[in-house]
mmCIF file of C-alpha atoms and ligand atoms in Angstrom:
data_model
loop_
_atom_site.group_PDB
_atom_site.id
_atom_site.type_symbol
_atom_site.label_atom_id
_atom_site.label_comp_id
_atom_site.label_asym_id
_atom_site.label_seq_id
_atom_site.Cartn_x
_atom_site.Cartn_y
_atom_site.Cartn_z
ATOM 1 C CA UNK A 1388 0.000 0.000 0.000
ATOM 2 C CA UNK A 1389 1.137 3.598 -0.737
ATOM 3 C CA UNK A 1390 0.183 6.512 1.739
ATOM 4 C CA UNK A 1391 -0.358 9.454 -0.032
ATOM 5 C CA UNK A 1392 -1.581 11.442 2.435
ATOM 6 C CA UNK A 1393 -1.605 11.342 6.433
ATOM 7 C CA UNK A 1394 -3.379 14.047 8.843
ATOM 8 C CA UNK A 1395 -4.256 14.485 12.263
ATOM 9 C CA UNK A 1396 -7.921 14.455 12.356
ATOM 10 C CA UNK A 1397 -9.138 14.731 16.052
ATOM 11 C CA UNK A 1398 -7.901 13.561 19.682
ATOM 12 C CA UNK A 1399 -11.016 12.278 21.778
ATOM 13 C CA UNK A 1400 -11.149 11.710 25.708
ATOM 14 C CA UNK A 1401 -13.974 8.787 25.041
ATOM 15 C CA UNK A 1402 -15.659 6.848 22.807
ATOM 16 C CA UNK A 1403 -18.657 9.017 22.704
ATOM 17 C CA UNK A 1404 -16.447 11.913 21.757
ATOM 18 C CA UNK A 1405 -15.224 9.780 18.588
ATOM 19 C CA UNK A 1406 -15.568 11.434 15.620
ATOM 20 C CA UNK A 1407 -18.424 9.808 12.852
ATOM 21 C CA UNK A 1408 -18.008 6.616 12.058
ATOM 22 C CA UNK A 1409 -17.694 6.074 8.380
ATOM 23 C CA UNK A 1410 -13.829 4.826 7.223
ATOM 24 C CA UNK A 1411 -12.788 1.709 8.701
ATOM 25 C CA UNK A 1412 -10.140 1.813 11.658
ATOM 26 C CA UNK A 1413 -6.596 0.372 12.498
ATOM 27 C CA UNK A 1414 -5.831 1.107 16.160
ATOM 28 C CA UNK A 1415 -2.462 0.422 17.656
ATOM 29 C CA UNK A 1416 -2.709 -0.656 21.411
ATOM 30 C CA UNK A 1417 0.289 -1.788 24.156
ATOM 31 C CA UNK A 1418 1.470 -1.025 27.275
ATOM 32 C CA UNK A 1419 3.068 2.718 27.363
ATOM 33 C CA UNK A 1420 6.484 3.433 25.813
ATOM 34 C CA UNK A 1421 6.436 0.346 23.335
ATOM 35 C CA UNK A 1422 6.502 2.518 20.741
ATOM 36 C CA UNK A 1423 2.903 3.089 19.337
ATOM 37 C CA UNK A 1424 3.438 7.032 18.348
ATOM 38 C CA UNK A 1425 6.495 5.921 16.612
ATOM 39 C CA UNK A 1426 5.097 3.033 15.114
ATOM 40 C CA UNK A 1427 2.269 4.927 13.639
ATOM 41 C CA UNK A 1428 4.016 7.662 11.991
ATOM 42 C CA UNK A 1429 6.518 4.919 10.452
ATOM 43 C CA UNK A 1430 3.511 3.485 8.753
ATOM 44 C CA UNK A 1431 2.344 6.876 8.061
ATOM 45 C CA UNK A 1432 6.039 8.076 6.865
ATOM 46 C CA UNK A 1433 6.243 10.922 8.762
ATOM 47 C CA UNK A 1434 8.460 12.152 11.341
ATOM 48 C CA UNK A 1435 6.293 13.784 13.650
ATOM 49 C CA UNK A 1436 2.483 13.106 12.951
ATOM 50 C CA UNK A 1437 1.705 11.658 16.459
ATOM 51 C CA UNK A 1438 4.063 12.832 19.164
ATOM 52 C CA UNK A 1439 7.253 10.427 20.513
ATOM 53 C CA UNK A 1440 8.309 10.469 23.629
ATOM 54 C CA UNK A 1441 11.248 8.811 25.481
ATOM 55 C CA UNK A 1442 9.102 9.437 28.933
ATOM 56 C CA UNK A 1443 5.929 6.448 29.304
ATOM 57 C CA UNK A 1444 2.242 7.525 29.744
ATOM 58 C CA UNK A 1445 2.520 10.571 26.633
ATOM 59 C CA UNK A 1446 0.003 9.893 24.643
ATOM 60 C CA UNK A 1447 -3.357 10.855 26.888
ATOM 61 C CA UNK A 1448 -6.484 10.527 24.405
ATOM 62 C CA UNK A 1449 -7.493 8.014 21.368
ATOM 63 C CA UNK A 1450 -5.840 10.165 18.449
ATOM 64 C CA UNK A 1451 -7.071 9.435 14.724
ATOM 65 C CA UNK A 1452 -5.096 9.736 11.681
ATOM 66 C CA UNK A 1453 -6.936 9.642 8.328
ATOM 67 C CA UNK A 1454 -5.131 7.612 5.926
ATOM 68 C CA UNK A 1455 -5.132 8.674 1.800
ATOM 69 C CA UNK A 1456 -8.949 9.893 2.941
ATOM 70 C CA UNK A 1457 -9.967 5.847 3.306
ATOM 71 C CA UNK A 1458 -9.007 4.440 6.602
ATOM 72 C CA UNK A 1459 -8.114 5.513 9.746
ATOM 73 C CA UNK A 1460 -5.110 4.976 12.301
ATOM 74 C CA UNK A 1461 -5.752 4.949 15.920
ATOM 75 C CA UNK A 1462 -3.064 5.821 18.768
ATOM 76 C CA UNK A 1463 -4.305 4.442 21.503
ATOM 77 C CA UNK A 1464 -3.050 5.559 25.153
ATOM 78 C CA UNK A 1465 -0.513 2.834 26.803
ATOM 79 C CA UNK A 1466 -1.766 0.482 29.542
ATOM 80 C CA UNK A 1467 0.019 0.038 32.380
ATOM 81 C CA UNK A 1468 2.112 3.363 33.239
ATOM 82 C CA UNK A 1469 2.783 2.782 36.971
ATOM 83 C CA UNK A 1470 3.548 6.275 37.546
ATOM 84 C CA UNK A 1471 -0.624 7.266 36.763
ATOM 85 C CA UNK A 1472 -2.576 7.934 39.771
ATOM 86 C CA UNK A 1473 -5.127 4.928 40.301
ATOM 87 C CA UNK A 1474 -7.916 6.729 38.903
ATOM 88 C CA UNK A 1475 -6.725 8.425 35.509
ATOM 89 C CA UNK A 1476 -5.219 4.440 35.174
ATOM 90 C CA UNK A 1477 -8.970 2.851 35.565
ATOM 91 C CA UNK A 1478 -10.115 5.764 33.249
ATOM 92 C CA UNK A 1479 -7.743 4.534 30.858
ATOM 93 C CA UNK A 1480 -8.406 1.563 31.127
ATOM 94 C CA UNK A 1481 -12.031 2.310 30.629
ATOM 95 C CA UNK A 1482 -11.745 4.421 27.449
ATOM 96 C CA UNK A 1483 -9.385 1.875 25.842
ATOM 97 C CA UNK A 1484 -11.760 -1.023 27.158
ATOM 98 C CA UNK A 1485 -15.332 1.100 25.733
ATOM 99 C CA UNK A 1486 -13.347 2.035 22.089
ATOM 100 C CA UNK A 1487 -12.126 -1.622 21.572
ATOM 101 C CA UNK A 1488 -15.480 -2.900 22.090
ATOM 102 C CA UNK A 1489 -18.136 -0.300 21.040
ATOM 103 C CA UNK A 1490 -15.993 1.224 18.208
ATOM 104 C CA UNK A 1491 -18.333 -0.379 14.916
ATOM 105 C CA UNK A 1492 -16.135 0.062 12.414
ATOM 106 C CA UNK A 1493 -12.888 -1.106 14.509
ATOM 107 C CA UNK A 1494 -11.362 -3.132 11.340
ATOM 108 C CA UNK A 1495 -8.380 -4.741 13.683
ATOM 109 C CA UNK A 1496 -5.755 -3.728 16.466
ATOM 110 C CA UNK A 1497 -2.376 -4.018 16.029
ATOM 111 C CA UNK A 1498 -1.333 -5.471 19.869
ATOM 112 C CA UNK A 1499 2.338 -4.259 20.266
ATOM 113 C CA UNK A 1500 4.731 -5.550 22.532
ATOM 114 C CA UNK A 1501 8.455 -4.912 23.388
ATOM 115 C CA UNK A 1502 10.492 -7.363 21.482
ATOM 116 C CA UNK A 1503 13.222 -6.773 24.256
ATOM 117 C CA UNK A 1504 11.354 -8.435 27.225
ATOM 118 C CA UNK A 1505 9.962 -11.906 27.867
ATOM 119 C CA UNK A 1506 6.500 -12.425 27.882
ATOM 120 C CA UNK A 1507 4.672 -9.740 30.343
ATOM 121 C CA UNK A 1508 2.384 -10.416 32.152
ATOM 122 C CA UNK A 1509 0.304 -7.301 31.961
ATOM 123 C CA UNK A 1510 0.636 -7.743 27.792
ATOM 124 C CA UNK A 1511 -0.695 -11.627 28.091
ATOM 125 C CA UNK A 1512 -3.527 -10.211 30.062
ATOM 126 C CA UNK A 1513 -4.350 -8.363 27.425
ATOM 127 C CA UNK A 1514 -4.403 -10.563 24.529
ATOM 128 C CA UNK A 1515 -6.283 -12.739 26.737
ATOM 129 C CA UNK A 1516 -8.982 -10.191 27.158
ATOM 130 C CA UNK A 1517 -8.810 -9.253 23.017
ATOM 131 C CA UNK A 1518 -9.208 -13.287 22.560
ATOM 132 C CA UNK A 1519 -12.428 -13.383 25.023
ATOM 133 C CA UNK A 1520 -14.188 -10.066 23.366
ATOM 134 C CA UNK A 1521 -13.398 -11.518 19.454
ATOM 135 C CA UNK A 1522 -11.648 -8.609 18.314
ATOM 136 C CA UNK A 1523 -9.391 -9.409 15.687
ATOM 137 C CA UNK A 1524 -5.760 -8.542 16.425
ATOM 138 C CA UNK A 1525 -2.663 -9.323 15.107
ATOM 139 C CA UNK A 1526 0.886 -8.815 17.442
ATOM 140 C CA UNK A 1527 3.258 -6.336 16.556
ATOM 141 C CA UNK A 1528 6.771 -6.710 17.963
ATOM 142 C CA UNK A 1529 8.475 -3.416 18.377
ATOM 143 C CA UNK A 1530 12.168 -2.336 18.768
ATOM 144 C CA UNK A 1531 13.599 -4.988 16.978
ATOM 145 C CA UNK A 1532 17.120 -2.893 16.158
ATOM 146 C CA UNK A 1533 17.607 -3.160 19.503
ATOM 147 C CA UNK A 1534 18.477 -7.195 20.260
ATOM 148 C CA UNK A 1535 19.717 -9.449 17.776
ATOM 149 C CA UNK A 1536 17.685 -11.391 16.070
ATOM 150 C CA UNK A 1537 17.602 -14.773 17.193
ATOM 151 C CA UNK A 1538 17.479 -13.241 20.860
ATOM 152 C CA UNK A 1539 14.071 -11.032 19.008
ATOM 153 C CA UNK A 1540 12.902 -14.683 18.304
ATOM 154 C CA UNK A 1541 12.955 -16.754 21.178
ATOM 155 C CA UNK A 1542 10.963 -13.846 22.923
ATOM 156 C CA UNK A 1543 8.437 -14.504 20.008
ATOM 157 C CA UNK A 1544 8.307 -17.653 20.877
ATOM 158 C CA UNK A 1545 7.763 -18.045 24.294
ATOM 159 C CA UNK A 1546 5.130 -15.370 23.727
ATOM 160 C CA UNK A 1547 2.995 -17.436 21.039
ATOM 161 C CA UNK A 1548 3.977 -20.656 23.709
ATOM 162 C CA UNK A 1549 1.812 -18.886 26.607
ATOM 163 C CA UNK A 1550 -1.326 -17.813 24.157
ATOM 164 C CA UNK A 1551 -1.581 -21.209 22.692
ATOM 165 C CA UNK A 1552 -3.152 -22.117 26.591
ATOM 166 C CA UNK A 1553 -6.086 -19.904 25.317
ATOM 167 C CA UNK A 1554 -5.961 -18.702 22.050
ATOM 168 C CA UNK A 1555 -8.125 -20.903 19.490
ATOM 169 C CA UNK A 1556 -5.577 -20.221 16.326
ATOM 170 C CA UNK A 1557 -2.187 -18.985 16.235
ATOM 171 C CA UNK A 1558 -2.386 -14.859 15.847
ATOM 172 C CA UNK A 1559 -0.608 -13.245 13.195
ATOM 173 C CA UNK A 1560 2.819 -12.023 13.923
ATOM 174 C CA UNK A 1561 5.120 -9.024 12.759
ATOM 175 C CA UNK A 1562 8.756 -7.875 13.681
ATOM 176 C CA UNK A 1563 9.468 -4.097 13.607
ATOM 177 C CA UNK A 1564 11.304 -1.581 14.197
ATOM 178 C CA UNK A 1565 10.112 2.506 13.612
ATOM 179 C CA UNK A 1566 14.035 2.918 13.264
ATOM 180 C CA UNK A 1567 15.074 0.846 10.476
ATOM 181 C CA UNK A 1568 11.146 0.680 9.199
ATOM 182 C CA UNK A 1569 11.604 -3.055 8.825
ATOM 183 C CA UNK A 1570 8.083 -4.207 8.652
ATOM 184 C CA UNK A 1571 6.447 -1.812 7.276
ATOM 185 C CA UNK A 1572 6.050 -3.267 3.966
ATOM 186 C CA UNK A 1573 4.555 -6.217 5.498
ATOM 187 C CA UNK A 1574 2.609 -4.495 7.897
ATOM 188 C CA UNK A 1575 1.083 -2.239 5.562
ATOM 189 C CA UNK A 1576 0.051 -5.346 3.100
ATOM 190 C CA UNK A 1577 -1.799 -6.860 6.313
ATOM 191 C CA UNK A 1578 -3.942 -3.951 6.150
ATOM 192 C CA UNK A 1579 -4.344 -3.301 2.922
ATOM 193 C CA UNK A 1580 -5.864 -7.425 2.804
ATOM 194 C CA UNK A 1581 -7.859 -6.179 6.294
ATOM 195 C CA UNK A 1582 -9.200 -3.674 4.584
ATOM 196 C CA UNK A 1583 -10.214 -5.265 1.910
ATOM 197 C CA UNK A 1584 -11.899 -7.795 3.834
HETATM 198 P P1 GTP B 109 3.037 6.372 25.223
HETATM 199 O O1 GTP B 109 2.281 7.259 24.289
HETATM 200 O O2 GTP B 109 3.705 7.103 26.305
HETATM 201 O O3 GTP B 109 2.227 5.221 25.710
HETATM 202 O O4 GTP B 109 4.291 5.725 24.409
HETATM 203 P P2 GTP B 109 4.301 5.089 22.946
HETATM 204 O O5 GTP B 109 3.936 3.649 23.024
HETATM 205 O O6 GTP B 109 3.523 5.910 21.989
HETATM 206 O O7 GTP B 109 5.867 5.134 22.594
HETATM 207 P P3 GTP B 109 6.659 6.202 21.708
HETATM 208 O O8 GTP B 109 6.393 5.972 20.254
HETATM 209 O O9 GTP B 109 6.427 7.555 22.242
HETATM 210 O O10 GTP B 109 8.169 5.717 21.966
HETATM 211 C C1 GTP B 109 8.709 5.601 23.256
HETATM 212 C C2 GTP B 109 10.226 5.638 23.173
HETATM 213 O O11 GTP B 109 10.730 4.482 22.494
HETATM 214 C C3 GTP B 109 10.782 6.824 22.392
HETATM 215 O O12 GTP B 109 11.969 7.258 23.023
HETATM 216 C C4 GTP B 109 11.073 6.251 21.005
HETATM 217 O O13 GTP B 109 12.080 6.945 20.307
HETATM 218 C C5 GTP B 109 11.510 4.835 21.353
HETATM 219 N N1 GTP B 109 11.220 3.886 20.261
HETATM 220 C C6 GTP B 109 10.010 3.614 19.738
HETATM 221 N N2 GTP B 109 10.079 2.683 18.756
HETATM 222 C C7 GTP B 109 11.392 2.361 18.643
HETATM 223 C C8 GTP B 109 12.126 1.442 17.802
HETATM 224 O O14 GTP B 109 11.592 0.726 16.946
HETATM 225 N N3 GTP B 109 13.479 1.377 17.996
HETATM 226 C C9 GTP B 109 14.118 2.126 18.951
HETATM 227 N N4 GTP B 109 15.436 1.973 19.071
HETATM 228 N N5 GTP B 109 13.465 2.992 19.752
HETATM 229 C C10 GTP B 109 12.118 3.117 19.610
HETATM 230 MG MG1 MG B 110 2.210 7.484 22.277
#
């Protein structure tokens, strides 16, 4: 898929505050600081269309992106930011939880984890939760410059080993990185198929 054009189109504190829906929606979910901002405007191929930043919990509100005027992206605000008081973290949790599940014309989420770390808990928990509500997901692992790659796979796989308790089918899997833009091409092509679904 090309991208022709990308533009900020509104941020929203909750789902009723979404804009219309009419173009089908890619949202990018995962716990804060694995690289969602970055990950969307290295889709988008821009430097700065959704704001980076090196310190977790940045991005606040669900953020759309209009895509060549057909699809939407979706940055999503990170789960599990310790440093949150306890309430803004269950009213997180509670915008994220009503836009994943009330969102109509939610096409799929791109779940992305930390290729650095063994399987989380907190990130299990969450596929988990995806799995039980049907929404179709595929994993994105992020930061792959920064381990080699065999190290990038056995993370991978112990990852796919502790969904296989629960999941039905194996979920689709992609290795990236926002800093080389290695799988972009083949990200892009899964949702360019999605959306053509
Ligand atoms: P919140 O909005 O706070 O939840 O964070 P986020 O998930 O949107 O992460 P963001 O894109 O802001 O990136 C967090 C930090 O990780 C920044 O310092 C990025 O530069 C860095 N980062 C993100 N992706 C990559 C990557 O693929 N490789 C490397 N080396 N660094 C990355
Ligand atoms: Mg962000």
């Amino acid at each position: 898929m090309h991208i022709k054009t990308a533009t900020f189109q509104i941020s929203a504190p909750d789902l009723r505050s979404c804009p219309v829906a009419v173009a089908p929606e890619i949202a990018v979910i995962g716990r804060s600081n694995v690289g969602k901002s970055s990950l969307l405007n290295m889709l988008a191929g821009q430097k700065a269309l959704a704001r980076v930043s090196p310190k977790p919990g940045h991005t606040r509100l669900i953020n759309f992106f209009s895509i060549n005027g057909a699809w939407t992206l979706v940055d999503l605000p990170g789960y599990g930011y310790a440093k949150t008081s306890h309430a803004e973290r269950a009213q997180f949790q509670q915008m994220i939880a009503e836009y994943l599940s009330g969102r109509t014309v939610l096409a799929s989420v791109l779940v992305l984890i930390d290729a650095r770390h063994t399987p989380q808990l907190i990130d299990l928990e969450f596929v988990q939760w995806l799995t039980e509500g049907s929404v179709p997901m595929v994993l994105v692992f992020t930061k792959a410059d920064m381990l080699k790659e065999s190290q990038v796979r056995a993370h991978i796989e112990l990852f796919e080993e502790k969904i296989a308790q629960w999941c039905p089918e194996p979920l689709r899997i992609f290795t990236t990185s926002s800093k080389t833009k290695a799988g972009r091409v083949e990200l892009l092509a899964y949702i360019q198929e999605t959306l053509a679904e």
